[in-house]
CSV table of C-alpha atoms and ligand atoms in Angstrom, one decimal:
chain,number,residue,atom,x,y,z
C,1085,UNK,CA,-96.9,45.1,103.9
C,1086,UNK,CA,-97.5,45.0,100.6
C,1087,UNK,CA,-94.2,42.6,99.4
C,1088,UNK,CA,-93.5,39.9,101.3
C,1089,UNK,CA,-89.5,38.7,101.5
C,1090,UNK,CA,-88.2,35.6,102.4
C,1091,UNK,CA,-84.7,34.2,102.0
C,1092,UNK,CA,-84.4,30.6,100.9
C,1093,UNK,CA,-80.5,30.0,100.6
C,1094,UNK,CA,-78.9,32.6,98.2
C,1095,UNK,CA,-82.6,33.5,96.4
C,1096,UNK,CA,-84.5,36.1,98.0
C,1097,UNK,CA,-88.3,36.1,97.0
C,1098,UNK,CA,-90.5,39.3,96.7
C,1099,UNK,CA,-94.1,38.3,96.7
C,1100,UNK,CA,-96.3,40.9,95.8
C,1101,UNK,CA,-99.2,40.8,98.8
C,1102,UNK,CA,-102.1,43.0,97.6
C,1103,UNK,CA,-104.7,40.3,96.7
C,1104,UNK,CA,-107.5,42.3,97.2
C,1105,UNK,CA,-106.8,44.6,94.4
C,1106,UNK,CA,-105.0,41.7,92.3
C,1107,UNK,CA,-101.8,42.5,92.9
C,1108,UNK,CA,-102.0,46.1,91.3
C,1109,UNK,CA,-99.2,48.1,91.4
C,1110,UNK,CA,-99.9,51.5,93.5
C,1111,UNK,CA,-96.8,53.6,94.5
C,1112,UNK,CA,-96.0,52.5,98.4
C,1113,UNK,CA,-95.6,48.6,96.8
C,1114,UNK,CA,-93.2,49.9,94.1
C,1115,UNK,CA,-90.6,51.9,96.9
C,1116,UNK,CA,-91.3,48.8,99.5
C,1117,UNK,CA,-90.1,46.5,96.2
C,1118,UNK,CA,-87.5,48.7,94.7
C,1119,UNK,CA,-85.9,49.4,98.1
C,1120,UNK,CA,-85.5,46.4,99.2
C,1121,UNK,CA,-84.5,45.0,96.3
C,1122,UNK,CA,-81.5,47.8,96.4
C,1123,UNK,CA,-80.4,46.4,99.5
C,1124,UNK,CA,-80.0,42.8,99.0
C,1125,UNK,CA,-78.8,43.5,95.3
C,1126,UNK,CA,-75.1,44.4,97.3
C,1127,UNK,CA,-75.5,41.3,99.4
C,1128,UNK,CA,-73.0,38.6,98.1
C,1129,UNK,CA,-74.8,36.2,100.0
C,1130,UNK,CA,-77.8,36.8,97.1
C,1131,UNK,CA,-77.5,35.3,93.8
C,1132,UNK,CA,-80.7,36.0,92.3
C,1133,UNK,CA,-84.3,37.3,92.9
C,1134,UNK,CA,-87.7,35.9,92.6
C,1135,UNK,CA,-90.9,38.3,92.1
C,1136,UNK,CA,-94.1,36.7,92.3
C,1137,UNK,CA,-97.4,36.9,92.5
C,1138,UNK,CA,-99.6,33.7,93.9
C,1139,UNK,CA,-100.6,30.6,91.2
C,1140,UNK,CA,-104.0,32.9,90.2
C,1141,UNK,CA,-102.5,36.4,89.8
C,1142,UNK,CA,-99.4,37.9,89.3
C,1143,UNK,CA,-100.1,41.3,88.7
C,1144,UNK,CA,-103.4,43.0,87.4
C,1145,UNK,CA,-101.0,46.6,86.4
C,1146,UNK,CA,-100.5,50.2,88.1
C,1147,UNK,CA,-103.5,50.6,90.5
C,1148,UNK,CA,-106.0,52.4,88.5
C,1149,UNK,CA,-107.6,53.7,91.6
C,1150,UNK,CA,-104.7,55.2,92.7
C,1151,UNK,CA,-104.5,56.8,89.1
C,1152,UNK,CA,-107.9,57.3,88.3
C,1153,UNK,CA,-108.0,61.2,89.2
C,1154,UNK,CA,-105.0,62.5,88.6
C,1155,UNK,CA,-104.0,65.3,86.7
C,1156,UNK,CA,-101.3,66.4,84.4
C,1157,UNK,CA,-99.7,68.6,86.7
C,1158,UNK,CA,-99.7,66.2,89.2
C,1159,UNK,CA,-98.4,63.2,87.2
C,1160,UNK,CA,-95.7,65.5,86.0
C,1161,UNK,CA,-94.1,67.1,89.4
C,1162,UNK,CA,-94.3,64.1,91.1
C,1163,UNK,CA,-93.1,61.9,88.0
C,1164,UNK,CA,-95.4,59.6,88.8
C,1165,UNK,CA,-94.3,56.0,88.5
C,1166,UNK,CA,-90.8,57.5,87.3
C,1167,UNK,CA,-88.7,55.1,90.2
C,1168,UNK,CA,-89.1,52.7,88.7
C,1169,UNK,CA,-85.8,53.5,86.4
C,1170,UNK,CA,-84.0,52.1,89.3
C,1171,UNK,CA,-85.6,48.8,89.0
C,1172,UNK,CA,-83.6,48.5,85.7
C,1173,UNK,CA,-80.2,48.9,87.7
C,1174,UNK,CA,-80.7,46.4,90.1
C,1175,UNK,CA,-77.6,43.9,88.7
C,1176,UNK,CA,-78.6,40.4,90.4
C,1177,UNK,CA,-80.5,38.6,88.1
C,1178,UNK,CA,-84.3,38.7,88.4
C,1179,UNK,CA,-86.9,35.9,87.5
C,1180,UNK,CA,-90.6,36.7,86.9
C,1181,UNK,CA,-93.0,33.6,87.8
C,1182,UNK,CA,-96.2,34.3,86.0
C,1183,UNK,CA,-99.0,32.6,86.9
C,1184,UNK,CA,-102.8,34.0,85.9
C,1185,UNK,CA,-103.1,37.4,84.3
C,1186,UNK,CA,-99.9,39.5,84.0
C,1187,UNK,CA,-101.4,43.3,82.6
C,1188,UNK,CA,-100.4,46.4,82.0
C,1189,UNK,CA,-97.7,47.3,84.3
C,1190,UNK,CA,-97.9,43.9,85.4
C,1191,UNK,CA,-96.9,42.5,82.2
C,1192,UNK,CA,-94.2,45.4,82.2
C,1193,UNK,CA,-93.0,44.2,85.4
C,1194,UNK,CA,-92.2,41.0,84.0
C,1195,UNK,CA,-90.8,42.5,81.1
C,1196,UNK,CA,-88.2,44.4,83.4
C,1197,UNK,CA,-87.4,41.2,84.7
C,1198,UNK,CA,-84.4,38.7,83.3
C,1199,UNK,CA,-86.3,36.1,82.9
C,1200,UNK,CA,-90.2,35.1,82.7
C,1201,UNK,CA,-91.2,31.7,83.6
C,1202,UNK,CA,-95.2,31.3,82.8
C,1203,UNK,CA,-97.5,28.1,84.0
C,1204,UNK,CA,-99.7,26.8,82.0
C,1205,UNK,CA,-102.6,29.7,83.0
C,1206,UNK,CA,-100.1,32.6,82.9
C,1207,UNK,CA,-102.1,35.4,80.7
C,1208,UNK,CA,-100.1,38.7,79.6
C,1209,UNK,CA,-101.4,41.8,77.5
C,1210,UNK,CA,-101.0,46.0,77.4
C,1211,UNK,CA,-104.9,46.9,77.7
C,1212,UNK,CA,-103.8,50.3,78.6
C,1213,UNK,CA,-105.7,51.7,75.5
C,1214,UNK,CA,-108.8,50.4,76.8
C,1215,UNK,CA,-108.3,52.9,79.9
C,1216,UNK,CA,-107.5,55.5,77.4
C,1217,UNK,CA,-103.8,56.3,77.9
C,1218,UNK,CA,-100.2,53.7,77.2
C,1219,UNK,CA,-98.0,51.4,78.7
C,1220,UNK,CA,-95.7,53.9,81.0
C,1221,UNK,CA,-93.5,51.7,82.6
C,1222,UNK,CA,-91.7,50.7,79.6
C,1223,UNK,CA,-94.1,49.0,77.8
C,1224,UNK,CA,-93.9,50.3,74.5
C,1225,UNK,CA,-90.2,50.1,74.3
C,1226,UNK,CA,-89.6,46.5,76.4
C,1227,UNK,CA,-92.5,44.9,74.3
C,1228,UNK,CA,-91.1,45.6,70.8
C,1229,UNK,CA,-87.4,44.8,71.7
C,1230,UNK,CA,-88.5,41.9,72.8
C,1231,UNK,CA,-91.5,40.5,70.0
C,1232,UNK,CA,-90.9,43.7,66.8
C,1233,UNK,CA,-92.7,46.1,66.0
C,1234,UNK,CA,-95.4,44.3,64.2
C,1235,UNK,CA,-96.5,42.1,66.9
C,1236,UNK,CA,-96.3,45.2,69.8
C,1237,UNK,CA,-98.2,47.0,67.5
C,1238,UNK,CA,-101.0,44.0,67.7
C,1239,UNK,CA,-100.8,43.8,71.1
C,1240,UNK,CA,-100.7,47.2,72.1
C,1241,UNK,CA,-103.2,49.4,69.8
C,1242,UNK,CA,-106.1,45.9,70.1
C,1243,UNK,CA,-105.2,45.5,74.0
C,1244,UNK,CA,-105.7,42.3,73.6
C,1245,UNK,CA,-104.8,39.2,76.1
C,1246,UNK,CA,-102.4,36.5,74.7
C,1247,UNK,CA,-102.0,33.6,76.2
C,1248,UNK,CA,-98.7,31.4,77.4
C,1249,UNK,CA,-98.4,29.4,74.1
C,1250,UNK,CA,-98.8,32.6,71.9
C,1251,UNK,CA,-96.7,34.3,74.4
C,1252,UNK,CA,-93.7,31.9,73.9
C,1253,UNK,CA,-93.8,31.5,70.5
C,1254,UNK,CA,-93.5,35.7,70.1
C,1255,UNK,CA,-90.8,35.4,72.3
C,1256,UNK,CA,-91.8,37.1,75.6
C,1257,UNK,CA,-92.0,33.9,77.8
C,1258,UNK,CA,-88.4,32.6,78.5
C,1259,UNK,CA,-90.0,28.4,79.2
C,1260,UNK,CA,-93.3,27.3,80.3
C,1261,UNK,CA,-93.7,25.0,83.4
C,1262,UNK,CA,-96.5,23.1,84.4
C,1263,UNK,CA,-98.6,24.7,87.1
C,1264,UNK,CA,-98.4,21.9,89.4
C,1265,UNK,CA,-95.9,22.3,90.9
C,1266,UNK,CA,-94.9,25.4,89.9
C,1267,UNK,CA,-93.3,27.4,92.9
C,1268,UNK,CA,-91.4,24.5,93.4
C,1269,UNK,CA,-90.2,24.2,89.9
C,1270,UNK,CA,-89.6,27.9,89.7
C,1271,UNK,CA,-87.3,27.6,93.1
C,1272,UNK,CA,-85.1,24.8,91.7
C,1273,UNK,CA,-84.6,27.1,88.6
C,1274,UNK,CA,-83.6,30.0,90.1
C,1275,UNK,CA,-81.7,28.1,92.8
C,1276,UNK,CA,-79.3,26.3,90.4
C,1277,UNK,CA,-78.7,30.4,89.2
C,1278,UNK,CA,-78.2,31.4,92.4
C,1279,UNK,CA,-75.6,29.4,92.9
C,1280,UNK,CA,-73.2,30.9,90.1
C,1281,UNK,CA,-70.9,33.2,90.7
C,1282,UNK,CA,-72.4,36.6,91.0
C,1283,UNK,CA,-69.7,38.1,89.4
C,1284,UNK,CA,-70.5,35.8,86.1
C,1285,UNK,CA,-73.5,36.1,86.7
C,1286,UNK,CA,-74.0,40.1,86.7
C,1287,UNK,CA,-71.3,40.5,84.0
C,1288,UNK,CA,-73.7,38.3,82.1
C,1289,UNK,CA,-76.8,40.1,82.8
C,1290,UNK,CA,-74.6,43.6,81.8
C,1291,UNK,CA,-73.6,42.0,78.5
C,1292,UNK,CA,-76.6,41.1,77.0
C,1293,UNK,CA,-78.2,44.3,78.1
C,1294,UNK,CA,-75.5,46.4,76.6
C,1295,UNK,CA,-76.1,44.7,73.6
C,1296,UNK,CA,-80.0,46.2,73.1
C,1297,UNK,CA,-78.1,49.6,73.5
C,1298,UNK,CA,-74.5,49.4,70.6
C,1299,UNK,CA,-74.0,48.0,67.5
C,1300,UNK,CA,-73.1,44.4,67.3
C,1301,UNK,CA,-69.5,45.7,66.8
C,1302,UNK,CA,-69.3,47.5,70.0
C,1303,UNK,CA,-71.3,44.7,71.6
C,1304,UNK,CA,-68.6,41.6,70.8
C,1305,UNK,CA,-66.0,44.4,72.0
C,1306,UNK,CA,-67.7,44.8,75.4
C,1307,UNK,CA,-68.6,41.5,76.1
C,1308,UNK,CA,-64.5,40.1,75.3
C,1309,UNK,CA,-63.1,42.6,78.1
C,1310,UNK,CA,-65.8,41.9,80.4
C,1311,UNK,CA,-64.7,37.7,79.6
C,1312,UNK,CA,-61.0,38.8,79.8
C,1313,UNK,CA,-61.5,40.7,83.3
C,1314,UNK,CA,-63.1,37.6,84.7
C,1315,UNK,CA,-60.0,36.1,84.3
C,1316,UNK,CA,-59.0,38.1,86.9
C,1317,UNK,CA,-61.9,36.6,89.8
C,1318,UNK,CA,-61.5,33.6,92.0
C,1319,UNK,CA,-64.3,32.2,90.5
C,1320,UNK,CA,-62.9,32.0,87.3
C,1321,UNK,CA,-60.4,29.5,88.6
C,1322,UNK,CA,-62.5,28.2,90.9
C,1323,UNK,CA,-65.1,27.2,87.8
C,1324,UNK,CA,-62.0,25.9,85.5
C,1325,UNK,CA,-59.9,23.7,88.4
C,1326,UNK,CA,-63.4,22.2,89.3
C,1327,UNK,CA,-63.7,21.1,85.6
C,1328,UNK,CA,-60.4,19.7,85.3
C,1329,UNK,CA,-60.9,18.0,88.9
C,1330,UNK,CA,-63.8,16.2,87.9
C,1331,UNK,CA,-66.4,18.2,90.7
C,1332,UNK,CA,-68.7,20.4,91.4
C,1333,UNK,CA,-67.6,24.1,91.9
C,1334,UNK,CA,-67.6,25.9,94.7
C,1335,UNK,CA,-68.3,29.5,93.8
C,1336,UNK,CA,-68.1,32.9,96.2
K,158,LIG,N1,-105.9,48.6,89.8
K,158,LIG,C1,-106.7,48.7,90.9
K,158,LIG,N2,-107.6,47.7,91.2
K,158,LIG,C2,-107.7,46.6,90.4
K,158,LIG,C3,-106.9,46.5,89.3
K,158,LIG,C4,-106.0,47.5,88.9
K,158,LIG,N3,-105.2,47.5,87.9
K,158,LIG,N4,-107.3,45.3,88.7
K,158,LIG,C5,-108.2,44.8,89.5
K,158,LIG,N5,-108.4,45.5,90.5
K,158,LIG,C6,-109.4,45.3,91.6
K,158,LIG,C7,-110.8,45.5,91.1
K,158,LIG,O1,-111.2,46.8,91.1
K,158,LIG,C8,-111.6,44.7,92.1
K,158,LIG,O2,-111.7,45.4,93.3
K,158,LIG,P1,-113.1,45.6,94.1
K,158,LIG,O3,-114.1,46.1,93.1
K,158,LIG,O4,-113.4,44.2,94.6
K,158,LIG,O5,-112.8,46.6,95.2
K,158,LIG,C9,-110.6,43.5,92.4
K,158,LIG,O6,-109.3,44.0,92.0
K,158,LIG,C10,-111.0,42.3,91.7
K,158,LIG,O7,-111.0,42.6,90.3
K,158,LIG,P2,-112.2,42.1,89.3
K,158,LIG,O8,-113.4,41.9,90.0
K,158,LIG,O9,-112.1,42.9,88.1
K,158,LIG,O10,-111.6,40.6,89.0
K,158,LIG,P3,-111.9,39.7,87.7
K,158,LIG,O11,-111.3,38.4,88.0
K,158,LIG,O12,-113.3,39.8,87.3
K,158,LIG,O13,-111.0,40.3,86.5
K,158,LIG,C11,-109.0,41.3,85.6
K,158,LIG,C12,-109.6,40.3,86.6
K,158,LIG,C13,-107.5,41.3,85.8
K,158,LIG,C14,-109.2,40.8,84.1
K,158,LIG,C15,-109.6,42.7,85.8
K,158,LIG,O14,-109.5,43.0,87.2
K,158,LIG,C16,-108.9,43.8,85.0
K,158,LIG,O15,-109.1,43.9,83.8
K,158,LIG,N6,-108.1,44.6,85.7
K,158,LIG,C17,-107.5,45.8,85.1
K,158,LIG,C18,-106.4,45.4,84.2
K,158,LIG,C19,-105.8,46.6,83.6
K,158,LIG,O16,-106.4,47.4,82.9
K,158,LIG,N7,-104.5,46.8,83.8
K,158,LIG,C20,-103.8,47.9,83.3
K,158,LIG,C21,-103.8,49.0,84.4
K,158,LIG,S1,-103.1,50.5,83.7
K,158,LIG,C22,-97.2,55.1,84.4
K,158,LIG,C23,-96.6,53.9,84.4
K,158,LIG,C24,-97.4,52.8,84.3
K,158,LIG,C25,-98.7,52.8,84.1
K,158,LIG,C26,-99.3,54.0,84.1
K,158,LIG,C27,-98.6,55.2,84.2
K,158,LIG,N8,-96.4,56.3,84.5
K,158,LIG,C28,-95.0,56.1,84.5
K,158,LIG,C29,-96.9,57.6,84.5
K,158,LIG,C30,-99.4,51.6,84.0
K,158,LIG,C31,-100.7,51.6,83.7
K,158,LIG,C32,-101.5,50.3,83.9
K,158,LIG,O17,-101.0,49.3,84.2
């Protein structure tokens, strides 16, 4: 196995289990991840997803062994890498505990995640150019979204590491948390998500997406009909009744 799943109330856990080849990314782990992660995505009973990697490594990239003799042809036909498009649809929000190197498509991993929580020893870069080809799992386009243009450029064309203080301050790292303590802390957090409802909750994650993809114009649009269909949801009423009531909700 190369992910290893485990339920703990309504957050499922994906840990990446290849810690002989630190955590690289080779094709069987991205279908065991992407699959699974299909199938609990239309579970109601899930409310969010943690992918991790253990407190010294969370992902050392695409396995360059697996890559290392490939050809063009080859890439190409079997559009190598290319499922991982359907990462990007999963709608349950995702959380990315990095702890120790996050590279290449390891840092791209977390990228494609909603959310990156970093200890203390988290590292990230794109040292791709040092292998003598790019980011291909969205690293070009995810990176420069997320920091500009200027700063992917740096980061990118030197391959350089960063570490968790420059990587907050750019704006890649959603918090830092101590790393003692840190699956814990990174359970509670993704718990008290979990326990939204999942219709907020996705029709969160949809908005903010959609707004890296319209104008700002279209963007306010979207997001006010997806507020005024909530209206429509249980939980909507749910939420506002448990406000007025003076107690916790109770969501679906
Ligand atoms: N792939 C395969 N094996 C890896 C690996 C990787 N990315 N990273 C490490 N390993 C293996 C090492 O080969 C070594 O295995 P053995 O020699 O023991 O058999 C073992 O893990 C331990 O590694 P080290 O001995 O190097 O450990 P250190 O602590 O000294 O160094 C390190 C840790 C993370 C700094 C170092 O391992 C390192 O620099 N790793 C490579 C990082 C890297 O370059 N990552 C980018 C990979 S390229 C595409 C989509 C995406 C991509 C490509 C195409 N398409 C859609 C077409 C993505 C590309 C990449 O991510």
């Amino acid at each position: 196995m190369n992910v290893l799943f485990e339920q703990i109330d309504r957050v499922v856990i994906a840990k990446l289990n290849r810690p002989n080849a630190l955590n690289a990314l080779n094709t069987e782990t991205m279908y065991e991840l992407i699959t699974a992660l299909k199938k609990y995505d239309k579970s109601p009973s899930v409310g969010c997803f943690v992918i991790t990697g253990n407190e010294n490594i969370f992902c050392a990239g695409a396995d360059i062994k697996e890559m290392a003799t490939k050809n063009f042809s080859q890439m190409f036909q079997e559009d190598f890498f290319g499922y991982w498009e359907v990462f990007s649809k999963i709608k349950t929000p995702i959380i990315a505990p990095v702890s120790g190197y996050a590279l290449g498509g390891g840092c791209e991993l977390a990228m494609m995640c909603d959310i990156i929580l970093a200890s203390e020893s988290a590292i990230f870069g794109q040292p791709e150019i040092k292998l003598g080809v790019i980011p291909g799992i969205g690293g070009t386009q995810r990176l420069t979204s997320l920091i500009g243009k200027s700063k992917a450029m740096d980061i990118i064309l030197s391959g350089r590491n960063i570490d968790v203080n420059e990587a907050e301050n750019i704006g890649l790292v959603s918090k830092i948390l101590p790393l003692k303590n840190f699956s814990k802390e990174v359970l509670n957090y993704a718990e008290k998500i979990s326990n939204y409802s999942k219709t907020a909750l996705i029709a969160s994650k949809e908005s903010i997406n959609q707004s890296l993809e319209c104008s700002l114009k279209d963007g306010i649009v979207f997001e006010r009909r997806i507020f005024h269909a909530l209206f429509n949801t249980s939980d909507q009423k749910e939420g506002m009744n448990a406000f007025l009531e003076k107690r916790s909700a109770n969501f679906n």
